[in-house]
Tab-separated table of C-alpha atoms in Angstrom:
chain	number	residue	atom	x	y	z
A	1	MET	CA	-20.450	21.882	-40.111
A	2	THR	CA	-21.606	25.020	-41.913
A	3	SER	CA	-23.441	24.539	-45.179
A	4	GLU	CA	-21.992	26.426	-48.144
A	5	THR	CA	-25.432	27.589	-49.252
A	6	PRO	CA	-27.032	29.565	-46.428
A	7	ILE	CA	-30.450	28.822	-45.053
A	8	SER	CA	-32.601	31.804	-46.008
A	9	VAL	CA	-34.745	33.462	-43.377
A	10	ASP	CA	-37.104	35.899	-45.063
A	11	VAL	CA	-38.666	38.189	-42.488
A	12	VAL	CA	-41.906	39.897	-43.485
A	13	SER	CA	-42.396	42.841	-41.144
A	14	ASP	CA	-43.565	46.404	-40.691
A	15	VAL	CA	-41.533	49.161	-39.063
A	16	MET	CA	-44.475	50.341	-36.943
A	17	CYS	CA	-45.080	46.832	-35.557
A	18	PRO	CA	-43.656	46.435	-32.034
A	19	TRP	CA	-43.905	42.651	-32.222
A	20	CYS	CA	-41.635	42.817	-35.284
A	21	TYR	CA	-38.967	44.542	-33.180
A	22	ILE	CA	-39.371	41.846	-30.534
A	23	GLY	CA	-39.244	39.227	-33.294
A	24	LYS	CA	-35.963	40.676	-34.552
A	25	ARG	CA	-34.425	40.325	-31.104
A	26	ARG	CA	-35.684	36.750	-30.806
A	27	LEU	CA	-34.293	35.896	-34.240
A	28	GLU	CA	-30.904	37.295	-33.227
A	29	SER	CA	-31.018	35.164	-30.084
A	30	ALA	CA	-31.997	32.129	-32.166
A	31	LEU	CA	-29.047	32.606	-34.505
A	32	ALA	CA	-26.707	32.846	-31.512
A	33	GLN	CA	-27.963	29.401	-30.450
A	34	ILE	CA	-27.009	27.801	-33.789
A	35	PRO	CA	-23.684	29.432	-34.727
A	36	ASP	CA	-22.740	26.468	-36.915
A	37	VAL	CA	-25.671	27.063	-39.293
A	38	ASN	CA	-25.050	29.441	-42.195
A	39	VAL	CA	-28.070	31.766	-42.334
A	40	ALA	CA	-28.930	34.664	-44.634
A	41	VAL	CA	-31.596	37.022	-43.284
A	42	ARG	CA	-33.588	39.164	-45.692
A	43	TRP	CA	-36.276	41.721	-44.834
A	44	HIS	CA	-39.505	42.137	-46.771
A	45	PRO	CA	-42.237	44.774	-46.545
A	46	TYR	CA	-45.692	44.611	-45.024
A	47	GLN	CA	-48.106	47.318	-43.955
A	48	LEU	CA	-50.287	46.890	-40.896
A	49	ASP	CA	-52.337	49.828	-42.121
A	50	ALA	CA	-51.932	50.954	-45.718
A	51	THR	CA	-54.725	53.511	-45.248
A	52	LEU	CA	-52.583	55.810	-43.112
A	53	PRO	CA	-51.856	59.077	-44.948
A	54	LYS	CA	-48.320	59.908	-46.004
A	55	GLU	CA	-48.135	62.556	-43.272
A	56	GLY	CA	-49.202	59.996	-40.655
A	57	LYS	CA	-51.936	60.242	-38.021
A	58	ASP	CA	-51.897	61.345	-34.403
A	59	ARG	CA	-50.931	58.186	-32.555
A	60	GLN	CA	-53.357	58.501	-29.655
A	61	ALA	CA	-56.240	59.134	-32.040
A	62	TYR	CA	-55.099	56.222	-34.194
A	63	LEU	CA	-54.914	53.774	-31.280
A	64	THR	CA	-58.223	54.971	-29.848
A	65	ASP	CA	-59.937	54.535	-33.214
A	66	LYS	CA	-58.379	51.108	-33.753
A	67	PHE	CA	-58.573	49.522	-30.309
A	68	GLY	CA	-60.403	51.804	-27.921
A	69	VAL	CA	-58.632	53.469	-24.987
A	70	GLU	CA	-58.668	50.625	-22.447
A	71	ARG	CA	-57.918	47.860	-24.939
A	72	ALA	CA	-54.995	49.816	-26.379
A	73	LYS	CA	-53.631	50.370	-22.885
A	74	SER	CA	-53.790	46.659	-22.046
A	75	PHE	CA	-52.451	45.629	-25.443
A	76	TYR	CA	-49.394	47.858	-25.224
A	77	GLU	CA	-48.646	46.957	-21.615
A	78	THR	CA	-48.336	43.324	-22.736
A	79	ILE	CA	-45.969	44.406	-25.495
A	80	ARG	CA	-43.966	46.580	-23.087
A	81	GLN	CA	-43.377	43.589	-20.810
A	82	ALA	CA	-42.446	41.309	-23.716
A	83	GLY	CA	-40.029	43.968	-24.921
A	84	LEU	CA	-38.314	44.232	-21.547
A	85	GLU	CA	-37.655	40.485	-21.640
A	86	GLU	CA	-35.721	41.066	-24.875
A	87	GLY	CA	-33.906	44.177	-23.636
A	88	ILE	CA	-36.171	46.602	-25.510
A	89	HIS	CA	-37.364	49.619	-23.523
A	90	PHE	CA	-40.329	50.761	-25.583
A	91	ALA	CA	-41.045	54.485	-25.227
A	92	PHE	CA	-44.620	54.362	-26.531
A	93	ASP	CA	-45.572	57.626	-24.820
A	94	ASP	CA	-42.952	59.488	-26.879
A	95	ILE	CA	-44.445	58.422	-30.229
A	96	LYS	CA	-46.558	61.252	-31.604
A	97	LEU	CA	-47.452	59.947	-35.070
A	98	SER	CA	-48.424	56.586	-36.545
A	99	PRO	CA	-46.671	56.691	-39.930
A	100	ASN	CA	-47.417	55.309	-43.352
A	101	THR	CA	-44.349	53.090	-43.710
A	102	LEU	CA	-44.002	52.817	-47.496
A	103	ASP	CA	-40.967	55.124	-47.596
A	104	CYS	CA	-39.380	53.178	-44.734
A	105	HIS	CA	-39.794	50.008	-46.772
A	106	ARG	CA	-38.252	51.682	-49.810
A	107	LEU	CA	-35.244	52.552	-47.670
A	108	ILE	CA	-34.963	48.945	-46.462
A	109	LEU	CA	-35.164	47.763	-50.071
A	110	TRP	CA	-32.357	50.101	-51.139
A	111	SER	CA	-30.191	49.049	-48.214
A	112	ARG	CA	-30.050	45.469	-49.493
A	113	ALA	CA	-27.657	46.499	-52.284
A	114	ASP	CA	-25.190	47.678	-49.618
A	115	ASP	CA	-25.804	44.618	-47.413
A	116	LEU	CA	-27.047	46.985	-44.711
A	117	GLN	CA	-30.609	45.766	-44.276
A	118	ASP	CA	-30.098	44.652	-40.687
A	119	GLU	CA	-28.543	47.984	-39.717
A	120	VAL	CA	-31.311	50.007	-41.388
A	121	VAL	CA	-34.143	47.897	-39.935
A	122	GLU	CA	-32.585	48.109	-36.476
A	123	ARG	CA	-32.151	51.870	-36.695
A	124	LEU	CA	-35.724	52.393	-37.914
A	125	PHE	CA	-37.041	50.407	-34.948
A	126	GLU	CA	-34.822	52.385	-32.567
A	127	VAL	CA	-35.846	55.756	-33.957
A	128	PHE	CA	-39.547	54.945	-33.834
A	129	PHE	CA	-39.911	52.881	-30.668
A	130	LEU	CA	-37.093	54.169	-28.462
A	131	GLU	CA	-36.687	57.785	-29.566
A	132	GLY	CA	-40.192	58.714	-30.703
A	133	GLY	CA	-38.845	59.802	-34.078
A	134	ASP	CA	-41.109	60.927	-36.917
A	135	LEU	CA	-40.789	58.346	-39.708
A	136	THR	CA	-43.027	60.405	-41.994
A	137	LYS	CA	-40.223	62.932	-42.506
A	138	SER	CA	-37.668	62.377	-45.251
A	139	GLU	CA	-34.944	63.951	-43.125
A	140	THR	CA	-35.489	61.274	-40.468
A	141	LEU	CA	-35.055	58.512	-43.052
A	142	VAL	CA	-32.000	60.222	-44.535
A	143	GLN	CA	-30.442	60.331	-41.066
A	144	VAL	CA	-31.260	56.636	-40.566
A	145	ALA	CA	-29.520	55.864	-43.858
A	146	ASP	CA	-26.502	57.882	-42.774
A	147	ASP	CA	-26.388	56.196	-39.353
A	148	ALA	CA	-26.475	52.776	-41.040
A	149	GLY	CA	-23.646	53.588	-43.447
A	150	MET	CA	-25.620	54.186	-46.646
A	151	GLN	CA	-25.053	57.031	-49.104
A	152	SER	CA	-27.483	59.406	-47.454
A	153	ASP	CA	-27.258	62.025	-50.204
A	154	LEU	CA	-28.428	59.450	-52.747
A	155	VAL	CA	-31.228	58.323	-50.412
A	156	GLU	CA	-32.331	61.944	-50.049
A	157	GLN	CA	-32.605	62.259	-53.836
A	158	LEU	CA	-34.448	58.945	-54.215
A	159	LEU	CA	-37.001	59.809	-51.533
A	160	GLU	CA	-38.035	62.824	-53.596
A	161	THR	CA	-39.069	60.457	-56.399
A	162	ASP	CA	-41.433	57.485	-56.720
A	163	SER	CA	-38.476	55.150	-57.256
A	164	ASP	CA	-39.394	51.569	-56.285
A	165	LEU	CA	-42.704	52.696	-54.802
A	166	GLU	CA	-44.746	50.431	-57.059
A	167	LYS	CA	-42.261	47.584	-56.515
A	168	THR	CA	-42.682	47.910	-52.745
A	169	ILE	CA	-46.472	47.907	-53.043
A	170	GLN	CA	-46.290	44.795	-55.236
A	171	GLN	CA	-44.040	43.028	-52.704
A	172	ILE	CA	-46.571	43.737	-49.948
A	173	ALA	CA	-49.353	42.386	-52.155
A	174	ARG	CA	-47.307	39.272	-52.888
A	175	ALA	CA	-46.817	38.608	-49.170
A	176	GLN	CA	-50.582	38.803	-48.738
A	177	GLU	CA	-51.099	36.445	-51.672
A	178	LEU	CA	-48.725	33.976	-50.012
A	179	GLY	CA	-51.005	33.985	-46.982
A	180	VAL	CA	-49.213	36.442	-44.707
A	181	THR	CA	-51.963	38.076	-42.648
A	182	GLY	CA	-49.885	39.332	-39.724
A	183	VAL	CA	-46.305	40.131	-38.885
A	184	PRO	CA	-43.632	39.253	-38.123
A	185	CYS	CA	-43.653	36.208	-40.363
A	186	PHE	CA	-40.473	34.170	-40.762
A	187	ILE	CA	-40.181	32.121	-43.961
A	188	ILE	CA	-37.360	29.624	-43.510
A	189	ASP	CA	-35.545	28.165	-46.529
A	190	GLY	CA	-38.602	29.005	-48.625
A	191	ARG	CA	-40.338	25.970	-47.121
A	192	PHE	CA	-41.464	26.676	-43.566
A	193	ALA	CA	-43.345	29.673	-42.214
A	194	ILE	CA	-43.518	30.778	-38.591
A	195	ALA	CA	-46.127	33.428	-37.909
A	196	GLY	CA	-45.658	35.752	-34.970
A	197	ALA	CA	-42.774	36.665	-32.667
A	198	GLU	CA	-42.123	33.106	-31.511
A	199	LYS	CA	-39.565	32.333	-28.826
A	200	SER	CA	-35.942	32.149	-29.919
A	201	GLU	CA	-35.790	28.411	-29.177
A	202	THR	CA	-38.649	27.790	-31.613
A	203	LEU	CA	-36.965	29.812	-34.343
A	204	ALA	CA	-33.616	28.105	-33.749
A	205	ALA	CA	-35.217	24.653	-33.900
A	206	ALA	CA	-37.038	25.514	-37.133
A	207	ILE	CA	-33.855	26.782	-38.794
A	208	ARG	CA	-31.964	23.697	-37.630
A	209	HIS	CA	-34.744	21.483	-38.975
A	210	ALA	CA	-34.601	23.283	-42.323
A	211	GLU	CA	-30.870	22.656	-42.559
A	212	GLU	CA	-31.146	18.999	-41.607
A	213	THR	CA	-34.003	18.209	-43.966
A	214	ARG	CA	-32.344	20.053	-46.829
A	215	THR	CA	-29.107	18.140	-46.251
A	216	ASN	CA	-30.842	14.796	-45.918
A	217	GLU	CA	-33.337	15.303	-48.734
A	218	PRO	CA	-31.666	17.500	-51.355
A	219	GLU	CA	-34.102	16.521	-54.126
A	220	ALA	CA	-37.140	17.435	-52.024
A	221	ALA	CA	-35.543	20.743	-51.096
A	222	GLU	CA	-35.014	21.624	-54.725
A	223	GLY	CA	-38.536	20.761	-55.765
């Protein structure tokens, strides 16, 4: 029986995080396993590296500086294999720039009003990880908005301003204050947190548990 009030799944993620893309696929698989549970997914911002300049940084230089050549190679091969298991064909070699993702997060924030967060997040992941798109360019984000069904002309105007920039920065800071130190992080019903791109079965079980404990202990859930 589907609960009238949906179980919230708040996903803290960053667009340049490949594990977040994998986590999105695993969440989708988890939801398919529990079709009787009413779930509302919301996306929240995080930055793996807030020091990246607005124009981004050469990706190879960035990875070399951060991990070292051999470690980066091993690290991303593991991710590539995990992606294939979820049907994601990462095209890491096509990515030229590691972007500062603040503007991407502003776009995701704006998409909530149109109930298009999932479409925008998905398209941002596709553009970056599958197509090697440049997420530092406003025209790329405007096209993402258009692809997802948003009013791209309005998005174009907003990106030229600092609209919601401070709000986005504050949301990232709040996630850190709540103890989020890595992404993806799934906060279920405001009560349970799962850190990392856990298997779909784990996510499904956690969401089911949240529903059952909320139903059985309504007072505790409200507290």
